[in-house]
mmCIF file of C-alpha atoms and ligand atoms in Angstrom:
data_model
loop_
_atom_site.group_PDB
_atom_site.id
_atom_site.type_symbol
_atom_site.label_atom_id
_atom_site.label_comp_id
_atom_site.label_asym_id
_atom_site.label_seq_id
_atom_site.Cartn_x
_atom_site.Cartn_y
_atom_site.Cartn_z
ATOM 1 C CA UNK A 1 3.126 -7.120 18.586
ATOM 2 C CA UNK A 2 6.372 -5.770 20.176
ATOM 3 C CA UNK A 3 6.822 -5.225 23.460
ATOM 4 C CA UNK A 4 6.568 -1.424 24.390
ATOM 5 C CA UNK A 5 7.624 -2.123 28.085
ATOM 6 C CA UNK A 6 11.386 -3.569 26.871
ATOM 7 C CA UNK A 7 11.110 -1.045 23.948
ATOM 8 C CA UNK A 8 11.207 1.794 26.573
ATOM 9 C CA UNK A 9 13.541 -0.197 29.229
ATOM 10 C CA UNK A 10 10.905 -0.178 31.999
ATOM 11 C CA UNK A 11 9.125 -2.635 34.141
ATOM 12 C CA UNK A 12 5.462 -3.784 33.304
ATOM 13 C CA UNK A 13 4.420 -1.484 36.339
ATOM 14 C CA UNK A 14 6.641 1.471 35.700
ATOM 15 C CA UNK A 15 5.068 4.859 36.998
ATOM 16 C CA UNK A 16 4.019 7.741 34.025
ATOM 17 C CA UNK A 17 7.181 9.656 35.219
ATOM 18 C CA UNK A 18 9.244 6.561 34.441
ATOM 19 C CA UNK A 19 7.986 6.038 31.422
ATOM 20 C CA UNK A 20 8.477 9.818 30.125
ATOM 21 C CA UNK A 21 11.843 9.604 31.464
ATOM 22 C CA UNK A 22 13.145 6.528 29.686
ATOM 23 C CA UNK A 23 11.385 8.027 26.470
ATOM 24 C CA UNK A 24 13.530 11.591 27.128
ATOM 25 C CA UNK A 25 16.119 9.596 27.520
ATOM 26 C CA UNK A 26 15.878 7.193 24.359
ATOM 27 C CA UNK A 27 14.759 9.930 22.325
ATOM 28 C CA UNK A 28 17.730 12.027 23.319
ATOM 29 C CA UNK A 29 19.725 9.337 22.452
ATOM 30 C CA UNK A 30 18.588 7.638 19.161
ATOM 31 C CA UNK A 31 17.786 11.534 17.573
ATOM 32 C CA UNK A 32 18.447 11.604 13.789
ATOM 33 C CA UNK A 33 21.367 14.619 14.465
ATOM 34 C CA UNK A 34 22.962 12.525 17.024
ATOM 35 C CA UNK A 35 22.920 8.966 15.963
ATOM 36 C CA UNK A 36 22.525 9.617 12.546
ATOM 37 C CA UNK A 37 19.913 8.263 9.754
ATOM 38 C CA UNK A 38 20.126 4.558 11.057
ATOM 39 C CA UNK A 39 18.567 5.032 14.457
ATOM 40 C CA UNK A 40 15.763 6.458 12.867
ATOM 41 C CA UNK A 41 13.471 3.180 12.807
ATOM 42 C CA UNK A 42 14.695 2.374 16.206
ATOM 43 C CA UNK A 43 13.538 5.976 17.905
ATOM 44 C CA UNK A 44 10.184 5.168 15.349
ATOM 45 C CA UNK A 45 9.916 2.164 17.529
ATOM 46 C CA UNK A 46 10.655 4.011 20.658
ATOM 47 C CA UNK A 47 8.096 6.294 19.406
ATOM 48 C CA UNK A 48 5.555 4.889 19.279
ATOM 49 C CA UNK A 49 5.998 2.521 22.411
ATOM 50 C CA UNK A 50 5.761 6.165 24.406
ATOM 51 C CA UNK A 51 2.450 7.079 22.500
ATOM 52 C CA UNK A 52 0.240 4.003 23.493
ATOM 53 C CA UNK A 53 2.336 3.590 27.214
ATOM 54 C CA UNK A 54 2.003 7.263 28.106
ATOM 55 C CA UNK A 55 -2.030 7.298 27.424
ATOM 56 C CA UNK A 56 -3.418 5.423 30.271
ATOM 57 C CA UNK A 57 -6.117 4.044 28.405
ATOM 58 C CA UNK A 58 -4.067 3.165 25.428
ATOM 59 C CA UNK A 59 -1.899 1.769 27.997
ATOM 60 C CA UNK A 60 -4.606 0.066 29.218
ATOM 61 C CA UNK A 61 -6.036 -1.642 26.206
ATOM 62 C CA UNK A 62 -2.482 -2.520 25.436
ATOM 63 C CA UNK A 63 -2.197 -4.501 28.795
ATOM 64 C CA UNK A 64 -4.977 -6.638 28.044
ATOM 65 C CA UNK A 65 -3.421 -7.637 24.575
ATOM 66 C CA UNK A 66 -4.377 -5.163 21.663
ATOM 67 C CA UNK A 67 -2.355 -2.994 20.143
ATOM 68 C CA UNK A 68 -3.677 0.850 20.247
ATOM 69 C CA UNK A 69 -1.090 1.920 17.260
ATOM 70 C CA UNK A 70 -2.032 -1.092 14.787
ATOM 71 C CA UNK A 71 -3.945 0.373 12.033
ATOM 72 C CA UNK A 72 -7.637 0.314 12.851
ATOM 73 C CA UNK A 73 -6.463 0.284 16.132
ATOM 74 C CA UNK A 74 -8.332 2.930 18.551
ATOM 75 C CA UNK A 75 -6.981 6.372 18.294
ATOM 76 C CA UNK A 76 -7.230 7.754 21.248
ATOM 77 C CA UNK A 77 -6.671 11.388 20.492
ATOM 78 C CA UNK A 78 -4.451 13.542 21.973
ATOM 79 C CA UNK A 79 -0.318 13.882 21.156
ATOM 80 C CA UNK A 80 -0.287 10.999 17.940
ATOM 81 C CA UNK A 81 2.935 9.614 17.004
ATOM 82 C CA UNK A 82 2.654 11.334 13.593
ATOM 83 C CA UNK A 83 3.045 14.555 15.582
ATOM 84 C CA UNK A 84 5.772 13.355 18.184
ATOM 85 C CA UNK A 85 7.728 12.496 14.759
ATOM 86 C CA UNK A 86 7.115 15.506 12.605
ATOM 87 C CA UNK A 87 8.145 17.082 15.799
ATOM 88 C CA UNK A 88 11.724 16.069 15.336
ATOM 89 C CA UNK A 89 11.596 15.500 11.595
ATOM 90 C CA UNK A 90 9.728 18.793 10.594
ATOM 91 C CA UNK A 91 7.981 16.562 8.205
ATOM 92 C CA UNK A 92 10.660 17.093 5.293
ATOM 93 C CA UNK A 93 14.021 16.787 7.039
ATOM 94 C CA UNK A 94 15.394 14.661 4.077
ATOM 95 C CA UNK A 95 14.473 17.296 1.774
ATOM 96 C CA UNK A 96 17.677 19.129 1.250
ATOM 97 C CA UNK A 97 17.020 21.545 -1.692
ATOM 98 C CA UNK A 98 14.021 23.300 -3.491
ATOM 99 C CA UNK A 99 11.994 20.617 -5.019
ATOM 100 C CA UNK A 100 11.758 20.641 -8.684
ATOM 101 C CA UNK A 101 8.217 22.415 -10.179
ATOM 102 C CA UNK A 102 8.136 19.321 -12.515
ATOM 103 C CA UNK A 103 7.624 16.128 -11.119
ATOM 104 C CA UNK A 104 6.280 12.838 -13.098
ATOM 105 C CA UNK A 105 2.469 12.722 -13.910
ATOM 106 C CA UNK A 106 0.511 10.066 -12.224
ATOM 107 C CA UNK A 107 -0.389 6.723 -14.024
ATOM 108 C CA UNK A 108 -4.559 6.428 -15.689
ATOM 109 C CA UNK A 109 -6.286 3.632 -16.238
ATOM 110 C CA UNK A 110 -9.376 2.928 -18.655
ATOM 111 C CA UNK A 111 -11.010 -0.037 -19.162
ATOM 112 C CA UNK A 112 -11.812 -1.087 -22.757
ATOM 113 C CA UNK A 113 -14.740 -3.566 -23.598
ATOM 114 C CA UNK A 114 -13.786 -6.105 -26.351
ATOM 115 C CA UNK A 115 -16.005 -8.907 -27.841
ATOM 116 C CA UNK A 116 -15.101 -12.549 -27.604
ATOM 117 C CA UNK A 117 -13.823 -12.270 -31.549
ATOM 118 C CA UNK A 118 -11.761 -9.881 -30.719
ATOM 119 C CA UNK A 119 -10.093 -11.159 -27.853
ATOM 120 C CA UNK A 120 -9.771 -14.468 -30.072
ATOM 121 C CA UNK A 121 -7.898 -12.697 -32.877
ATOM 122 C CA UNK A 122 -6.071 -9.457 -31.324
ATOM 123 C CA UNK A 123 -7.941 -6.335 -32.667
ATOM 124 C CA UNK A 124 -6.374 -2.538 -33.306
ATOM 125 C CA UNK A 125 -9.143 -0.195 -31.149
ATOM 126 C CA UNK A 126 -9.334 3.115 -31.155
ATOM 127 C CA UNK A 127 -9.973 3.943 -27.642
ATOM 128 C CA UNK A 128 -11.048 8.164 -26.367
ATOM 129 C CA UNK A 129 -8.784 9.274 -23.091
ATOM 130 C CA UNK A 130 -8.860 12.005 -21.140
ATOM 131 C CA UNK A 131 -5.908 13.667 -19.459
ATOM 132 C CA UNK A 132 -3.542 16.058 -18.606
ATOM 133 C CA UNK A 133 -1.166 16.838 -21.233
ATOM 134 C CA UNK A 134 1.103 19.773 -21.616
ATOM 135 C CA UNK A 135 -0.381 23.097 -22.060
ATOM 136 C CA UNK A 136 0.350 23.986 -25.136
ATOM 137 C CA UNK A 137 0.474 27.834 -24.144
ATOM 138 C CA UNK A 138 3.778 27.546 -21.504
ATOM 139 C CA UNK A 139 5.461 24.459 -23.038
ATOM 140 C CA UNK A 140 4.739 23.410 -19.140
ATOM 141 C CA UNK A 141 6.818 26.397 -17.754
ATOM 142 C CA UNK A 142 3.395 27.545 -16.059
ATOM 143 C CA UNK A 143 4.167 31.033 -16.726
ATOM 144 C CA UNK A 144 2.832 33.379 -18.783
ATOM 145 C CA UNK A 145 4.035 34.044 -22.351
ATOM 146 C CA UNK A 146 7.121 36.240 -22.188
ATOM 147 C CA UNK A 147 7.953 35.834 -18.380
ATOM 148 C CA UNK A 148 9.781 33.748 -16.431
ATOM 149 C CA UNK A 149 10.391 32.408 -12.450
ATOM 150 C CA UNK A 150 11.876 34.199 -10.325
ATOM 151 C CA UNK A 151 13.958 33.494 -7.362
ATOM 152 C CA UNK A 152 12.199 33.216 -4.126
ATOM 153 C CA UNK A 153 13.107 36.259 -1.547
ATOM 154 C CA UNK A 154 11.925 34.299 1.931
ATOM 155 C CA UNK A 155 14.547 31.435 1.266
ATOM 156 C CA UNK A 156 16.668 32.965 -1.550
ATOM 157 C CA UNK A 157 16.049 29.525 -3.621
ATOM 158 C CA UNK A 158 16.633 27.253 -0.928
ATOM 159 C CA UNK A 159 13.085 25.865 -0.912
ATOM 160 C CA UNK A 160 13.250 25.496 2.713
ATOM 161 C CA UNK A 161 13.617 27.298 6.095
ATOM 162 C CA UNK A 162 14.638 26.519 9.392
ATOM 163 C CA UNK A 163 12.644 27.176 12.561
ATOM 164 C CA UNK A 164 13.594 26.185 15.946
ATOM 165 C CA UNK A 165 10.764 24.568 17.973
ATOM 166 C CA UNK A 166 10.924 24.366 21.574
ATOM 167 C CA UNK A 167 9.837 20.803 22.662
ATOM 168 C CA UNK A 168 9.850 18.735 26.564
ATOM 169 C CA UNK A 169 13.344 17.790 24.739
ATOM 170 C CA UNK A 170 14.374 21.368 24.367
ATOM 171 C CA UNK A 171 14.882 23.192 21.244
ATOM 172 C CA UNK A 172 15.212 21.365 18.105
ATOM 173 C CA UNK A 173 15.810 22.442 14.498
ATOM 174 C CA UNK A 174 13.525 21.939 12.324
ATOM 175 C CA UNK A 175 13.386 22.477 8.367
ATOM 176 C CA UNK A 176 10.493 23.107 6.311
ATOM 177 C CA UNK A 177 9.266 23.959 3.250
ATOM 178 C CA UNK A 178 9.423 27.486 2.234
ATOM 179 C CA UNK A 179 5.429 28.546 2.413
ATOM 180 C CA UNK A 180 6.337 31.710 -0.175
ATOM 181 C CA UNK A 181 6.945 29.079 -2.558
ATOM 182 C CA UNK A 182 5.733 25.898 -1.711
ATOM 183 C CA UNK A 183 9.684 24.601 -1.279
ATOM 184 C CA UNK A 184 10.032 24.966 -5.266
ATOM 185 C CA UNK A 185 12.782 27.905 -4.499
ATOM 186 C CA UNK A 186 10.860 30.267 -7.001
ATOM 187 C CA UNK A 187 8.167 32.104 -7.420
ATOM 188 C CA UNK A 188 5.460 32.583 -10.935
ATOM 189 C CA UNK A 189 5.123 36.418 -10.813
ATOM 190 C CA UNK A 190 2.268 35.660 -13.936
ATOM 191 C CA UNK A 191 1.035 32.336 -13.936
ATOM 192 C CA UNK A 192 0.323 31.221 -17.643
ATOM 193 C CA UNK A 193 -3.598 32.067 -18.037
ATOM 194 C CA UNK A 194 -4.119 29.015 -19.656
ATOM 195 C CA UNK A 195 -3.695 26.786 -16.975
ATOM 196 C CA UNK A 196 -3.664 28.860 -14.358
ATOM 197 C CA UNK A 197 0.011 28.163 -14.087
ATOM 198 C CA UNK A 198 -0.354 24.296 -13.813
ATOM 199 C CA UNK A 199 1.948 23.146 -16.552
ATOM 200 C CA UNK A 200 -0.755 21.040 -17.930
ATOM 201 C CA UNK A 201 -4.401 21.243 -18.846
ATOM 202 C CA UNK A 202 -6.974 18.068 -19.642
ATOM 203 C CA UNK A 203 -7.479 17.192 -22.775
ATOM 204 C CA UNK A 204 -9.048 14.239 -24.868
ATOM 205 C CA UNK A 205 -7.306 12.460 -27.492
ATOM 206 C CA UNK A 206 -8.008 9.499 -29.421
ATOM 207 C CA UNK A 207 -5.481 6.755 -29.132
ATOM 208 C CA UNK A 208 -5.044 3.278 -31.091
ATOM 209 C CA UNK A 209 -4.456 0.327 -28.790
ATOM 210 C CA UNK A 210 -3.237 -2.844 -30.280
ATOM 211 C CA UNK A 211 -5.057 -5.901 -28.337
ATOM 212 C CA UNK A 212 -3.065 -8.661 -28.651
ATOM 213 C CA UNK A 213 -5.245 -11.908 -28.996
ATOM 214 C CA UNK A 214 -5.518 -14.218 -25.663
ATOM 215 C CA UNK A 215 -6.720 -10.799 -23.402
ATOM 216 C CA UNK A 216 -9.020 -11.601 -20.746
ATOM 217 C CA UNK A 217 -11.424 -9.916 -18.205
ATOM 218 C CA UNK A 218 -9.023 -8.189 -15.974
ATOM 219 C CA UNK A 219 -5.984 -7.716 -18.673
ATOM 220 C CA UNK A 220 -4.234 -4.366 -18.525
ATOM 221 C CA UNK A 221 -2.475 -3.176 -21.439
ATOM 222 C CA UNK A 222 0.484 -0.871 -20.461
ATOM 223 C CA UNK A 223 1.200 2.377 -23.024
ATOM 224 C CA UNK A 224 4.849 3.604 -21.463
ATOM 225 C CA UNK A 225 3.908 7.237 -20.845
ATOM 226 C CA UNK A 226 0.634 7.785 -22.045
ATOM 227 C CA UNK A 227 -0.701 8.700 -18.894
ATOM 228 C CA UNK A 228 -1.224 11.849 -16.617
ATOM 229 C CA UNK A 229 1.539 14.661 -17.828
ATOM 230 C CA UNK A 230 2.786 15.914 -14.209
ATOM 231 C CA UNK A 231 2.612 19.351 -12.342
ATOM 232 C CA UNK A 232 4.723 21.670 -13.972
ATOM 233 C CA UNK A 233 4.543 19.398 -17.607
ATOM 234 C CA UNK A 234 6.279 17.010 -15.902
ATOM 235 C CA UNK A 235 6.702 13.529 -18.162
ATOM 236 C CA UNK A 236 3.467 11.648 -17.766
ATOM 237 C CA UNK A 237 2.715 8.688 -16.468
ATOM 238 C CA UNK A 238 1.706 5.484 -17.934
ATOM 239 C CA UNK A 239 -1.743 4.422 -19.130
ATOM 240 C CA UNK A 240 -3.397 1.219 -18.178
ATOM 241 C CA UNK A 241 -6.362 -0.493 -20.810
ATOM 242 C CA UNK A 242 -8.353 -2.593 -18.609
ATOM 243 C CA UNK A 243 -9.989 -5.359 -20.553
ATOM 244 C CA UNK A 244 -13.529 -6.411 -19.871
ATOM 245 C CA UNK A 245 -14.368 -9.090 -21.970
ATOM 246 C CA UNK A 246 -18.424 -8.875 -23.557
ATOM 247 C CA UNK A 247 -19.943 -12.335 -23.207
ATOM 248 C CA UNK A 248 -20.830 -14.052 -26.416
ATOM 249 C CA UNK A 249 -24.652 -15.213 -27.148
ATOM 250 C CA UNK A 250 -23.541 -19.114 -28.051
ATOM 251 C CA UNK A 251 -19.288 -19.244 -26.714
ATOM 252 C CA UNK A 252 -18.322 -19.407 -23.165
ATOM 253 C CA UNK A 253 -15.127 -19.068 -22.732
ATOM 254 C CA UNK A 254 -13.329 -21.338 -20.100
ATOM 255 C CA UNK A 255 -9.185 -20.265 -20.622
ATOM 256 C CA UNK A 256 -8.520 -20.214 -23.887
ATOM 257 C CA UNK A 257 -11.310 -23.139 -24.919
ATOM 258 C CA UNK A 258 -14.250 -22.223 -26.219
ATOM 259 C CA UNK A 259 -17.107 -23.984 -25.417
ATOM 260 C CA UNK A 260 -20.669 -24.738 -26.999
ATOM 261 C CA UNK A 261 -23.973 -26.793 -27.061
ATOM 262 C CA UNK A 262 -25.417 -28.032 -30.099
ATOM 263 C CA UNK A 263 -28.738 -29.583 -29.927
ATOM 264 C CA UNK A 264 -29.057 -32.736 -32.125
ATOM 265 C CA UNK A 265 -32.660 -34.722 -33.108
ATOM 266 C CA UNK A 266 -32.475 -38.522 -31.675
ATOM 267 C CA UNK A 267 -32.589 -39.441 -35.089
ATOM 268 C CA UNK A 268 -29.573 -37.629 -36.502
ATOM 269 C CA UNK A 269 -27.259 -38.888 -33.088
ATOM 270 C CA UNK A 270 -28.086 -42.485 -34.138
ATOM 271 C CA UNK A 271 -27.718 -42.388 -37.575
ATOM 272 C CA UNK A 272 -25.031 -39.831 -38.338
ATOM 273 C CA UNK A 273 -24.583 -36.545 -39.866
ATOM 274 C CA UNK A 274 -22.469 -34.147 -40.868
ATOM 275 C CA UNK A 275 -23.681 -30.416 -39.412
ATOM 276 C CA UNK A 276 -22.126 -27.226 -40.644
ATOM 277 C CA UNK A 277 -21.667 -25.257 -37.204
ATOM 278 C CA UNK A 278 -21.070 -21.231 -37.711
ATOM 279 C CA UNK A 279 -17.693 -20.815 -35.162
ATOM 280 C CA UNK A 280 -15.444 -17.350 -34.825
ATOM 281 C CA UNK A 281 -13.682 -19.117 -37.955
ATOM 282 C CA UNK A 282 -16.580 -19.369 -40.131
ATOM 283 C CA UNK A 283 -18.344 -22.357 -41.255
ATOM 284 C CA UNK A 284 -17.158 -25.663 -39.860
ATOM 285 C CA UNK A 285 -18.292 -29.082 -40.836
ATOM 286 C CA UNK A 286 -18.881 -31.082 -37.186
ATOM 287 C CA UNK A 287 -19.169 -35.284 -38.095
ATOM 288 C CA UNK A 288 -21.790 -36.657 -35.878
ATOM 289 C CA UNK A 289 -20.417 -40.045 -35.995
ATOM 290 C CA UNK A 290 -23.265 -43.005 -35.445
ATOM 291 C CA UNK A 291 -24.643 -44.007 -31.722
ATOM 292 C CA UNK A 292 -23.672 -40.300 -30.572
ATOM 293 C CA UNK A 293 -24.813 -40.136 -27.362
ATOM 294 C CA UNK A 294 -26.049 -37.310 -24.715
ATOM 295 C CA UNK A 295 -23.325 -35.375 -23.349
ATOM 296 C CA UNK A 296 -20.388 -36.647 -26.123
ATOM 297 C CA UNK A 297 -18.005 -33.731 -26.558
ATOM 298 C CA UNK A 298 -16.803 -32.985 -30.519
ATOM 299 C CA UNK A 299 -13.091 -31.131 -30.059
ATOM 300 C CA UNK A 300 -12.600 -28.836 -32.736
ATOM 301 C CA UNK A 301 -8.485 -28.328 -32.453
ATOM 302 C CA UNK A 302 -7.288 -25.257 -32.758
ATOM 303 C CA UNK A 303 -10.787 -23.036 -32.657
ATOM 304 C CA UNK A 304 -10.433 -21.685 -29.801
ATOM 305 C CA UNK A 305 -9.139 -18.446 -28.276
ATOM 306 C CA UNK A 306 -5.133 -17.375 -28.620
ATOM 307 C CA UNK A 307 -2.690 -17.300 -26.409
ATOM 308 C CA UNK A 308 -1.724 -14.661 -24.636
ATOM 309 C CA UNK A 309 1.761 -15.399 -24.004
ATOM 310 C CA UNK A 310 3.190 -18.001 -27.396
ATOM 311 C CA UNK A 311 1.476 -18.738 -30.250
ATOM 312 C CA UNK A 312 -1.234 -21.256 -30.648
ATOM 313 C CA UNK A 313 -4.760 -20.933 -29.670
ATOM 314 C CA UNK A 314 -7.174 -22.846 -27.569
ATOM 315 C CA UNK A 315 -9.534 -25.489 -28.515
ATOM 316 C CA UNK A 316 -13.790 -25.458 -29.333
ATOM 317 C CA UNK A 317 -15.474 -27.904 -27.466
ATOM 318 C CA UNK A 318 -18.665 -29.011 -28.678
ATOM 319 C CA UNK A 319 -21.414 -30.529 -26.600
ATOM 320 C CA UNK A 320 -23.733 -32.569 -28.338
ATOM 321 C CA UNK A 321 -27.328 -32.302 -26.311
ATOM 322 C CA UNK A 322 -29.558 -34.867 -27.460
ATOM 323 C CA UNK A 323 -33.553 -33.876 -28.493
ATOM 324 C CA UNK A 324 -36.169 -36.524 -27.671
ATOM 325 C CA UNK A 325 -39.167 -36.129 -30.647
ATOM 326 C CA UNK A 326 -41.999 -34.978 -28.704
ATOM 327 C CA UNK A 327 -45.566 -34.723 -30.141
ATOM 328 C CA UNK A 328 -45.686 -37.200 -32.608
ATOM 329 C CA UNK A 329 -48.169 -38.182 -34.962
ATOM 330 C CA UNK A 330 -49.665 -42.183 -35.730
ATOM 331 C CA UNK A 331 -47.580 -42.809 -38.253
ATOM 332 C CA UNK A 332 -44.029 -41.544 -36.230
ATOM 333 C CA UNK A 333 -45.597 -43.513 -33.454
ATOM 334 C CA UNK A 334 -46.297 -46.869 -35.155
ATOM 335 C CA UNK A 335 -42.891 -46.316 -36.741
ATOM 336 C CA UNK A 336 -41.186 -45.709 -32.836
ATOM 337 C CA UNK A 337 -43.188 -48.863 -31.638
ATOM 338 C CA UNK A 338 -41.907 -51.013 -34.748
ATOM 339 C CA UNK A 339 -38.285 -50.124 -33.612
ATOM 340 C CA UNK A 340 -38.960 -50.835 -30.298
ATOM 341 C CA UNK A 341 -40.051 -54.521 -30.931
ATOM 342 C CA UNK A 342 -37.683 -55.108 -33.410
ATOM 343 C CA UNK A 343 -34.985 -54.141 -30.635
ATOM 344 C CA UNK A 344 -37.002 -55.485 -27.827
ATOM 345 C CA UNK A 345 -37.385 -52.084 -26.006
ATOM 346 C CA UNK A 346 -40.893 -52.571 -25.550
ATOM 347 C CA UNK A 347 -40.605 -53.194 -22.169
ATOM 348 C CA UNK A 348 -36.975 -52.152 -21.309
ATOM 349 C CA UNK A 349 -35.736 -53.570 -17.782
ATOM 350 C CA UNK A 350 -34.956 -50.906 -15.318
ATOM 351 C CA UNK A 351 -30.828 -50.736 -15.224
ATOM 352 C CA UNK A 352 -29.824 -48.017 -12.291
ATOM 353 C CA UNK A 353 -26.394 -46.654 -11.802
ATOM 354 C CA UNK A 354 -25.058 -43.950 -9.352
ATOM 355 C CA UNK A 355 -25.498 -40.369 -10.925
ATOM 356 C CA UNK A 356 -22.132 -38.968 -11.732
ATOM 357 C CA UNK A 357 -21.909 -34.993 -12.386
ATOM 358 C CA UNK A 358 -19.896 -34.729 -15.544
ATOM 359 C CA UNK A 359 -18.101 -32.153 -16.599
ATOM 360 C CA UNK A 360 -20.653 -31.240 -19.186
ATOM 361 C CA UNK A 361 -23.253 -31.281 -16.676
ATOM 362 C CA UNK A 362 -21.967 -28.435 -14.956
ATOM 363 C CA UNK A 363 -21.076 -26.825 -17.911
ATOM 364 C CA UNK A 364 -24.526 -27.004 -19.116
ATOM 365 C CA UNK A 365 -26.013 -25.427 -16.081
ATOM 366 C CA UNK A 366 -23.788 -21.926 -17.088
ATOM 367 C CA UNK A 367 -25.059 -22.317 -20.321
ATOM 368 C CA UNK A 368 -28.510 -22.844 -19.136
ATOM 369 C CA UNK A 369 -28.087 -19.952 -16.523
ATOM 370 C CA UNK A 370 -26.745 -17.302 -18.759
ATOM 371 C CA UNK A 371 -29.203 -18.060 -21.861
ATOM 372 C CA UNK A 372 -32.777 -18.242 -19.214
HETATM 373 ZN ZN1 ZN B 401 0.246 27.069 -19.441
HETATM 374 ZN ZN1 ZN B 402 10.830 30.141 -0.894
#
């Protein structure tokens, strides 16, 4: 917070007449036609040390170590800085000329949902937008067929007018836009009818977006003037795709790995198999190697999603989850209890270790959370 006291030149106790004084005084001083452009922040500064010091209350709170003028700050009402500056400034002081009728079209943004396969592989969309384009009627001129602007008879196609404003620092010139003509410098006698003499009207088109493989939740896709066409058909702005990424019934994404569980019987994890697992790429054979155990992670290089930025792609990480046979029969039983004894497992000794969260663990609680 700067100090407002120094930035004025008076003590901490100066009287209100003090305080306006050294602010005539400044103000006199650091004005744009006197001291030129580069005084400007410094008679800002000035400024707005004089708004919160010449408000007792603002004062006031100021004293006691808030700033009135910060933003959220409390407003107090009366004489704003805004005002004190516009005051001098007129607002559009560096305006020097009538401001063109065409001025560039604002940038859009829609967002675009893409499935995980698609964000894996890059896809060509065809995506529905709605904007302003050019109306087709005026070219953009905004006037109606077969007439044309004229030249503005309250500032002769200046765009602006001056007006002297008395002020407590005397009169000061002020210039302003030209209210005949909204500072444009002419007039529409007969605004187009089609768009009301806008330039532009809204209209929706169907574009093709190319989505590169490797997008993500939160991507934007930037089409170079595919936007908002301005005021007056003025070259439009850009368009932003949004991505937002649908989430895939058996893949959760994690970067640009993949990541899945596959459920195994006891059985198959200690005798081996090989599983054919349906990925993004098709059919792919998985080798459950012998004495797989809970939580063992099969990398499949290479499966995973693209890159966004270099080629390549991400790898599919399989989690092997382990099924314990439940509900068996006699003969499953007696076969169970043979393997036991022949291991000696019938009556295993307890054999405690500290629980360590793996990586899988947490993994699995996502996939446990988003599938109920
Ligand atoms: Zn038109
Ligand atoms: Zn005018």
């Amino acid at each position: 917070m700067s100090d407002y006291y120094e930035t004025l030149g008076v003590a901490r106790d100066a009287s209100q007449d003090q305080i306006k004084k050294a602010y005539r005084r400044l103000a006199r001083e650091l004005h744009p036609d006197v001291a030129g452009p580069d005084a400007e922040d410094r008679f800002k500064d000035v400024s707005r040390a004089y708004e919160v010091l010449s408000h007792p209350d603002k004062r006031q709170q100021y004293d006691l170590g808030s700033d009135p003028s910060a933003p959220g700050g409390g407003q107090g009402g009366g004489f704003g800085f805004q005002d004190i500056f516009e005051t001098f400034f007129g607002g559009g002081a560096q305006q020097s000329g009538p401001v063109p009728r065409s001025r560039r079209g604002q940038d859009a943004l829609v967002r675009l949902d893409v499935e995980l396969a698609e964000a894996t592989f890059g896809a060509r969309r065809e995506l529905q937008v709605d904007t302003a384009v050019v109306c087709g009627t005026c070219s953009g001129s905004c006037c109606a067929p077969g007439t044309s602007p004229r030249t503005c008879e309250t500032c002769h196609g200046r765009g602006t007018v001056q007006r002297v404003a008395r002020s407590f620092l005397g009169q000061v010139m002020t210039t302003q836009p030209c209210a005949a003509c909204q500072g444009f410098g002419t007039v529409i006698p007969e605004p187009c009818p089609e768009c009301s003499g806008e330039g532009r009207v809204r209209s929706r088109r169907t574009i093709t977006v190319n989505v590169p493989a490797g997008v993500d939740t939160g991507t934007r896709i930037k089409l170079t003037s595919q936007g908002e066409v301005g005021p007056g058909g003025g070259p439009a702005g850009d368009l932003y795709v949004e991505i937002r990424e649908r989430n895939h019934e058996t893949f959760v994404r994690r970067g640009d790995d993949l990541h899945c569980t596959l459920q195994v019987p006891m059985t198959a994890a200690a005798l081996g198999t090989v599983l054919q697992l349906e990925t993004l790429d098709g059919e792919q054979e998985v080798d459950l190697r012998p004495g797989t155990q809970p939580g063992q992670v099969i990398t499949l290089k290479g499966l995973g999603v693209g890159h966004l930025h270099g080629g390549g792609r991400g790898d599919l990480d399989v989690h092997v989850e382990i099924q314990v046979p439940t509900g068996l029969d006699e003969e499953q039983e007696e076969l169970l209890r043979s393997l036991a004894r022949a291991r000696g497992e019938e009556r295993p000794e307890p054999r405690l270790s500290a629980a360590h969260p793996s990586v899988f663990g947490r993994l699995r609680d996502k996939f446990a959370g988003r599938q109920g």
